[in-house]
PDB file of C-alpha atoms and ligand atoms in Angstrom:
ATOM      1  CA  UNK A   1     -20.365 -41.580 100.119  1.00 75.00           C
ATOM      2  CA  UNK A   2     -22.402 -45.126 101.097  1.00 88.00           C
ATOM      3  CA  UNK A   3     -23.445 -47.380  98.084  1.00 92.00           C
ATOM      4  CA  UNK A   4     -27.150 -46.059  98.194  1.00 93.00           C
ATOM      5  CA  UNK A   5     -28.182 -48.749  95.310  1.00 91.00           C
ATOM      6  CA  UNK A   6     -26.566 -51.985  97.149  1.00 94.00           C
ATOM      7  CA  UNK A   7     -28.317 -50.843 100.780  1.00 95.00           C
ATOM      8  CA  UNK A   8     -31.479 -51.101  98.925  1.00 95.00           C
ATOM      9  CA  UNK A   9     -30.680 -54.369  97.115  1.00 93.00           C
ATOM     10  CA  UNK A  10     -29.493 -55.937 100.390  1.00 94.00           C
ATOM     11  CA  UNK A  11     -32.742 -54.958 102.058  1.00 95.00           C
ATOM     12  CA  UNK A  12     -35.236 -55.763  99.600  1.00 93.00           C
ATOM     13  CA  UNK A  13     -36.314 -52.567  98.841  1.00 94.00           C
ATOM     14  CA  UNK A  14     -35.464 -53.116  94.894  1.00 93.00           C
ATOM     15  CA  UNK A  15     -37.487 -55.254  93.413  1.00 92.00           C
ATOM     16  CA  UNK A  16     -36.828 -57.046  89.722  1.00 91.00           C
ATOM     17  CA  UNK A  17     -39.463 -58.360  88.389  1.00 93.00           C
ATOM     18  CA  UNK A  18     -42.730 -57.496  85.725  1.00 95.00           C
ATOM     19  CA  UNK A  19     -44.706 -54.902  88.214  1.00 95.00           C
ATOM     20  CA  UNK A  20     -47.667 -52.344  87.618  1.00 94.00           C
ATOM     21  CA  UNK A  21     -46.768 -48.753  88.651  1.00 89.00           C
ATOM     22  CA  UNK A  22     -49.366 -46.499  90.335  1.00 83.00           C
ATOM     23  CA  UNK A  23     -49.334 -44.676  87.453  1.00 84.00           C
ATOM     24  CA  UNK A  24     -50.510 -48.172  85.215  1.00 91.00           C
ATOM     25  CA  UNK A  25     -47.030 -47.989  83.066  1.00 93.00           C
ATOM     26  CA  UNK A  26     -45.326 -51.572  83.434  1.00 96.00           C
ATOM     27  CA  UNK A  27     -41.649 -51.553  84.747  1.00 95.00           C
ATOM     28  CA  UNK A  28     -39.266 -54.119  85.302  1.00 94.00           C
ATOM     29  CA  UNK A  29     -38.200 -52.397  88.759  1.00 93.00           C
ATOM     30  CA  UNK A  30     -40.074 -51.874  91.564  1.00 92.00           C
ATOM     31  CA  UNK A  31     -38.940 -49.787  94.939  1.00 92.00           C
ATOM     32  CA  UNK A  32     -40.173 -50.710  98.150  1.00 90.00           C
ATOM     33  CA  UNK A  33     -38.834 -47.782  99.883  1.00 88.00           C
ATOM     34  CA  UNK A  34     -40.560 -48.642 103.431  1.00 91.00           C
ATOM     35  CA  UNK A  35     -38.487 -51.855 103.399  1.00 93.00           C
ATOM     36  CA  UNK A  36     -35.197 -50.277 103.442  1.00 95.00           C
ATOM     37  CA  UNK A  37     -36.692 -48.241 106.715  1.00 95.00           C
ATOM     38  CA  UNK A  38     -37.087 -51.924 108.530  1.00 95.00           C
ATOM     39  CA  UNK A  39     -33.448 -52.149 109.880  1.00 95.00           C
ATOM     40  CA  UNK A  40     -32.794 -48.815 112.302  1.00 96.00           C
ATOM     41  CA  UNK A  41     -29.512 -49.342 111.766  1.00 95.00           C
ATOM     42  CA  UNK A  42     -29.301 -48.999 107.755  1.00 95.00           C
ATOM     43  CA  UNK A  43     -32.085 -45.993 108.484  1.00 96.00           C
ATOM     44  CA  UNK A  44     -29.073 -43.952 110.889  1.00 96.00           C
ATOM     45  CA  UNK A  45     -26.808 -44.882 107.846  1.00 96.00           C
ATOM     46  CA  UNK A  46     -29.009 -43.235 104.822  1.00 97.00           C
ATOM     47  CA  UNK A  47     -30.617 -40.437 107.076  1.00 98.00           C
ATOM     48  CA  UNK A  48     -26.551 -39.787 108.251  1.00 98.00           C
ATOM     49  CA  UNK A  49     -25.543 -39.579 104.034  1.00 97.00           C
ATOM     50  CA  UNK A  50     -28.840 -37.132 103.531  1.00 98.00           C
ATOM     51  CA  UNK A  51     -28.054 -34.804 106.729  1.00 98.00           C
ATOM     52  CA  UNK A  52     -23.745 -34.785 105.978  1.00 98.00           C
ATOM     53  CA  UNK A  53     -25.205 -33.297 102.276  1.00 97.00           C
ATOM     54  CA  UNK A  54     -27.859 -30.641 103.443  1.00 98.00           C
ATOM     55  CA  UNK A  55     -25.133 -29.266 106.329  1.00 98.00           C
ATOM     56  CA  UNK A  56     -22.464 -29.222 103.205  1.00 97.00           C
ATOM     57  CA  UNK A  57     -25.063 -27.371 101.038  1.00 97.00           C
ATOM     58  CA  UNK A  58     -25.225 -24.908 104.341  1.00 97.00           C
ATOM     59  CA  UNK A  59     -28.626 -25.515 104.739  1.00 97.00           C
ATOM     60  CA  UNK A  60     -30.071 -24.268 107.709  1.00 98.00           C
ATOM     61  CA  UNK A  61     -33.010 -26.099 108.977  1.00 98.00           C
ATOM     62  CA  UNK A  62     -35.134 -25.520 112.360  1.00 98.00           C
ATOM     63  CA  UNK A  63     -37.378 -28.418 111.979  1.00 98.00           C
ATOM     64  CA  UNK A  64     -37.775 -31.789 109.157  1.00 98.00           C
ATOM     65  CA  UNK A  65     -41.511 -31.982 107.826  1.00 98.00           C
ATOM     66  CA  UNK A  66     -42.513 -35.355 106.592  1.00 98.00           C
ATOM     67  CA  UNK A  67     -45.919 -35.913 104.726  1.00 97.00           C
ATOM     68  CA  UNK A  68     -47.071 -39.401 106.655  1.00 96.00           C
ATOM     69  CA  UNK A  69     -47.519 -41.707 106.131  1.00 93.00           C
ATOM     70  CA  UNK A  70     -44.131 -42.650 103.910  1.00 91.00           C
ATOM     71  CA  UNK A  71     -42.310 -40.194 104.973  1.00 96.00           C
ATOM     72  CA  UNK A  72     -42.739 -40.145 108.972  1.00 97.00           C
ATOM     73  CA  UNK A  73     -39.202 -42.997 109.337  1.00 97.00           C
ATOM     74  CA  UNK A  74     -37.272 -41.093 106.563  1.00 97.00           C
ATOM     75  CA  UNK A  75     -38.467 -37.796 108.263  1.00 98.00           C
ATOM     76  CA  UNK A  76     -37.807 -38.588 111.787  1.00 98.00           C
ATOM     77  CA  UNK A  77     -33.935 -40.260 111.336  1.00 98.00           C
ATOM     78  CA  UNK A  78     -33.324 -36.893 109.376  1.00 98.00           C
ATOM     79  CA  UNK A  79     -34.248 -34.708 112.257  1.00 98.00           C
ATOM     80  CA  UNK A  80     -32.023 -36.654 114.112  1.00 98.00           C
ATOM     81  CA  UNK A  81     -29.105 -36.913 111.855  1.00 98.00           C
ATOM     82  CA  UNK A  82     -29.725 -33.108 111.817  1.00 98.00           C
ATOM     83  CA  UNK A  83     -29.721 -32.862 115.407  1.00 98.00           C
ATOM     84  CA  UNK A  84     -33.266 -30.875 114.860  1.00 98.00           C
ATOM     85  CA  UNK A  85     -37.391 -31.107 116.092  1.00 98.00           C
ATOM     86  CA  UNK A  86     -39.161 -33.497 114.068  1.00 98.00           C
ATOM     87  CA  UNK A  87     -42.974 -33.160 112.588  1.00 98.00           C
ATOM     88  CA  UNK A  88     -45.286 -34.374 110.515  1.00 98.00           C
ATOM     89  CA  UNK A  89     -48.552 -33.471 108.420  1.00 98.00           C
ATOM     90  CA  UNK A  90     -51.089 -35.951 107.511  1.00 97.00           C
ATOM     91  CA  UNK A  91     -53.739 -36.084 105.205  1.00 94.00           C
ATOM     92  CA  UNK A  92     -57.575 -36.047 106.765  1.00 92.00           C
ATOM     93  CA  UNK A  93     -61.000 -35.190 104.968  1.00 90.00           C
ATOM     94  CA  UNK A  94     -58.749 -35.436 101.813  1.00 89.00           C
ATOM     95  CA  UNK A  95     -56.772 -32.250 103.108  1.00 92.00           C
ATOM     96  CA  UNK A  96     -53.026 -32.115 104.239  1.00 94.00           C
ATOM     97  CA  UNK A  97     -53.028 -30.817 107.693  1.00 96.00           C
ATOM     98  CA  UNK A  98     -50.757 -30.038 110.772  1.00 97.00           C
ATOM     99  CA  UNK A  99     -52.545 -32.213 113.793  1.00 96.00           C
ATOM    100  CA  UNK A 100     -51.846 -33.868 116.992  1.00 96.00           C
ATOM    101  CA  UNK A 101     -50.647 -30.631 118.856  1.00 97.00           C
ATOM    102  CA  UNK A 102     -47.412 -29.743 116.423  1.00 97.00           C
ATOM    103  CA  UNK A 103     -47.149 -26.176 115.810  1.00 97.00           C
ATOM    104  CA  UNK A 104     -44.802 -24.536 113.725  1.00 98.00           C
ATOM    105  CA  UNK A 105     -43.594 -20.341 114.343  1.00 97.00           C
ATOM    106  CA  UNK A 106     -43.419 -17.425 112.198  1.00 97.00           C
ATOM    107  CA  UNK A 107     -40.183 -17.851 110.751  1.00 97.00           C
ATOM    108  CA  UNK A 108     -39.025 -21.161 111.524  1.00 98.00           C
ATOM    109  CA  UNK A 109     -36.779 -22.607 108.297  1.00 98.00           C
ATOM    110  CA  UNK A 110     -38.302 -25.970 107.570  1.00 98.00           C
ATOM    111  CA  UNK A 111     -37.100 -28.912 105.300  1.00 98.00           C
ATOM    112  CA  UNK A 112     -39.787 -31.663 104.203  1.00 98.00           C
ATOM    113  CA  UNK A 113     -38.433 -35.052 103.969  1.00 98.00           C
ATOM    114  CA  UNK A 114     -40.096 -37.597 101.695  1.00 97.00           C
ATOM    115  CA  UNK A 115     -39.015 -41.437 101.796  1.00 96.00           C
ATOM    116  CA  UNK A 116     -38.727 -41.433  97.900  1.00 95.00           C
ATOM    117  CA  UNK A 117     -39.781 -38.536  95.716  1.00 95.00           C
ATOM    118  CA  UNK A 118     -41.695 -39.093  92.692  1.00 92.00           C
ATOM    119  CA  UNK A 119     -42.925 -35.870  91.355  1.00 94.00           C
ATOM    120  CA  UNK A 120     -43.061 -34.686  94.477  1.00 95.00           C
ATOM    121  CA  UNK A 121     -46.832 -34.316  94.906  1.00 94.00           C
ATOM    122  CA  UNK A 122     -47.033 -35.009  98.781  1.00 95.00           C
ATOM    123  CA  UNK A 123     -44.373 -32.988  99.628  1.00 97.00           C
ATOM    124  CA  UNK A 124     -45.736 -29.646  97.830  1.00 97.00           C
ATOM    125  CA  UNK A 125     -48.713 -30.296  99.613  1.00 97.00           C
ATOM    126  CA  UNK A 126     -46.770 -30.414 102.873  1.00 97.00           C
ATOM    127  CA  UNK A 127     -45.331 -27.468 101.995  1.00 98.00           C
ATOM    128  CA  UNK A 128     -48.119 -25.305 100.988  1.00 97.00           C
ATOM    129  CA  UNK A 129     -49.836 -25.687 104.114  1.00 97.00           C
ATOM    130  CA  UNK A 130     -46.281 -25.016 106.431  1.00 98.00           C
ATOM    131  CA  UNK A 131     -46.261 -22.125 104.457  1.00 98.00           C
ATOM    132  CA  UNK A 132     -50.188 -21.129 104.889  1.00 97.00           C
ATOM    133  CA  UNK A 133     -48.630 -21.224 108.685  1.00 97.00           C
ATOM    134  CA  UNK A 134     -45.967 -18.919 108.527  1.00 98.00           C
ATOM    135  CA  UNK A 135     -42.658 -21.161 108.578  1.00 98.00           C
ATOM    136  CA  UNK A 136     -40.193 -21.145 105.702  1.00 98.00           C
ATOM    137  CA  UNK A 137     -39.660 -24.277 103.294  1.00 98.00           C
ATOM    138  CA  UNK A 138     -36.110 -23.838 102.642  1.00 98.00           C
ATOM    139  CA  UNK A 139     -35.342 -27.430 101.115  1.00 98.00           C
ATOM    140  CA  UNK A 140     -36.966 -30.956 100.005  1.00 98.00           C
ATOM    141  CA  UNK A 141     -35.275 -34.257 100.884  1.00 98.00           C
ATOM    142  CA  UNK A 142     -35.883 -37.945 100.223  1.00 98.00           C
ATOM    143  CA  UNK A 143     -33.936 -40.555 100.507  1.00 97.00           C
ATOM    144  CA  UNK A 144     -35.043 -41.762  97.463  1.00 96.00           C
ATOM    145  CA  UNK A 145     -35.476 -39.898  94.029  1.00 96.00           C
ATOM    146  CA  UNK A 146     -37.301 -41.119  91.307  1.00 92.00           C
ATOM    147  CA  UNK A 147     -35.518 -39.712  88.240  1.00 91.00           C
ATOM    148  CA  UNK A 148     -38.896 -36.617  87.970  1.00 94.00           C
ATOM    149  CA  UNK A 149     -37.027 -33.873  89.600  1.00 97.00           C
ATOM    150  CA  UNK A 150     -33.288 -33.087  89.791  1.00 97.00           C
ATOM    151  CA  UNK A 151     -31.848 -33.699  92.807  1.00 96.00           C
ATOM    152  CA  UNK A 152     -28.524 -30.797  94.532  1.00 96.00           C
ATOM    153  CA  UNK A 153     -25.388 -32.102  92.391  1.00 91.00           C
ATOM    154  CA  UNK A 154     -27.205 -34.329  89.538  1.00 91.00           C
ATOM    155  CA  UNK A 155     -27.102 -32.812  85.874  1.00 90.00           C
ATOM    156  CA  UNK A 156     -30.018 -34.635  85.317  1.00 91.00           C
ATOM    157  CA  UNK A 157     -32.601 -32.147  84.476  1.00 92.00           C
ATOM    158  CA  UNK A 158     -36.043 -32.295  86.043  1.00 94.00           C
ATOM    159  CA  UNK A 159     -39.103 -33.676  83.568  1.00 94.00           C
ATOM    160  CA  UNK A 160     -42.059 -31.682  83.012  1.00 94.00           C
ATOM    161  CA  UNK A 161     -43.942 -34.002  85.759  1.00 93.00           C
ATOM    162  CA  UNK A 162     -41.989 -32.448  88.351  1.00 96.00           C
ATOM    163  CA  UNK A 163     -44.078 -30.284  91.028  1.00 97.00           C
ATOM    164  CA  UNK A 164     -41.223 -29.491  93.556  1.00 97.00           C
ATOM    165  CA  UNK A 165     -40.285 -25.339  92.996  1.00 96.00           C
ATOM    166  CA  UNK A 166     -37.122 -25.347  90.826  1.00 93.00           C
ATOM    167  CA  UNK A 167     -35.590 -22.715  93.118  1.00 95.00           C
ATOM    168  CA  UNK A 168     -35.771 -24.576  95.972  1.00 97.00           C
ATOM    169  CA  UNK A 169     -33.220 -27.242  96.500  1.00 98.00           C
ATOM    170  CA  UNK A 170     -33.759 -30.853  96.189  1.00 98.00           C
ATOM    171  CA  UNK A 171     -31.405 -33.255  98.039  1.00 98.00           C
ATOM    172  CA  UNK A 172     -31.939 -37.173  98.123  1.00 98.00           C
ATOM    173  CA  UNK A 173     -29.285 -39.288  98.015  1.00 97.00           C
ATOM    174  CA  UNK A 174     -29.643 -41.322  94.476  1.00 94.00           C
ATOM    175  CA  UNK A 175     -31.723 -41.772  91.570  1.00 94.00           C
ATOM    176  CA  UNK A 176     -33.705 -44.853  90.522  1.00 93.00           C
ATOM    177  CA  UNK A 177     -34.976 -44.673  87.061  1.00 91.00           C
ATOM    178  CA  UNK A 178     -36.753 -47.368  85.670  1.00 91.00           C
ATOM    179  CA  UNK A 179     -37.156 -48.284  82.352  1.00 92.00           C
ATOM    180  CA  UNK A 180     -41.670 -47.409  81.917  1.00 93.00           C
ATOM    181  CA  UNK A 181     -43.352 -48.903  79.387  1.00 96.00           C
ATOM    182  CA  UNK A 182     -47.072 -48.369  78.888  1.00 96.00           C
ATOM    183  CA  UNK A 183     -49.303 -51.590  79.190  1.00 95.00           C
ATOM    184  CA  UNK A 184     -49.923 -51.819  75.346  1.00 95.00           C
ATOM    185  CA  UNK A 185     -46.262 -51.799  74.683  1.00 96.00           C
ATOM    186  CA  UNK A 186     -44.537 -53.558  77.265  1.00 97.00           C
ATOM    187  CA  UNK A 187     -41.983 -56.389  76.160  1.00 96.00           C
ATOM    188  CA  UNK A 188     -42.478 -58.798  79.300  1.00 96.00           C
ATOM    189  CA  UNK A 189     -46.053 -59.160  78.708  1.00 96.00           C
ATOM    190  CA  UNK A 190     -45.517 -59.699  74.348  1.00 96.00           C
ATOM    191  CA  UNK A 191     -43.569 -62.038  75.781  1.00 96.00           C
ATOM    192  CA  UNK A 192     -46.318 -64.112  77.804  1.00 96.00           C
ATOM    193  CA  UNK A 193     -45.243 -62.936  81.322  1.00 95.00           C
ATOM    194  CA  UNK A 194     -47.967 -61.140  83.767  1.00 94.00           C
ATOM    195  CA  UNK A 195     -47.286 -57.742  85.288  1.00 95.00           C
ATOM    196  CA  UNK A 196     -48.499 -57.696  89.548  1.00 93.00           C
ATOM    197  CA  UNK A 197     -48.955 -54.516  91.716  1.00 90.00           C
ATOM    198  CA  UNK A 198     -46.944 -54.446  94.541  1.00 83.00           C
ATOM    199  CA  UNK A 199     -46.627 -51.618  97.198  1.00 61.00           C
ATOM    200  CA  UNK A 200     -49.432 -49.681  98.824  1.00 50.00           C
ATOM    201  CA  UNK A 201     -52.367 -49.903  97.190  1.00 43.00           C
ATOM    202  CA  UNK A 202     -54.068 -53.377  97.193  1.00 41.00           C
ATOM    203  CA  UNK A 203     -51.699 -55.179  99.416  1.00 38.00           C
TER     204      UNK A 203
HETATM  205 ZN1   ZN B   1     -45.952 -55.481  81.248  1.00 64.38          ZN
END
C-alpha cells in the first residue's frame, strides 16, 4: 500500500496554514488537488492503486467518465490504469453535458471519477447525465475523499451532506478529514491570524 498522505505532502498538495474553505468555514489544512497531478509519475502511481482497488472489488468497467475540469486528469489516468476508454462531461450554460463527440452506449458500464470528492455534487451531476443517455453508472471513484462520503473499505459512515447514492460503491485512496470552524469560532482567527482563500476560486 502506498502512503497517500505522504504523496500529497511531498507534492505540495496538502497545505497547512489558515484557510477559508469554499463552504466559508475556516480550516488549518487545505487540499490543493491539482498539485498532486502536476507530476505524471505521481499521478500514475495513485491511479494504479485506485485501479487495483476497483479490480479487486470485482467491478467491471467499460469507460471512465470525469466531470471537467477537476476530474479530467484523474479520470484519464484511471482509465489508462484500467485499460478502458476515458471521457468527460462539462458544464455549459450551467448544465453538465456530454459534448465533443463523446458517446455512451445503452448498458455501457461507467465509473465516475473525480480528483477529490467533497459532497459529490459534480459527480452526481455527471452520473445523472450519463444515466439519462442509457449507460449504467456502476461506481464512483476519487483519489481523495474529504470525509463526507463513505469510501469502500472504510468504517467511517457517510455524513448527511454526502450526495452519492449509498447503494453504489465509492472508491478512494484515502480520507482527508480536516478540522473546520465557523469564522466566529475559529481559534486561529481568535489568535489574530488572517485566513486566506486558496484554490480555484479567486486565484
Ligand atoms: Zn479563521
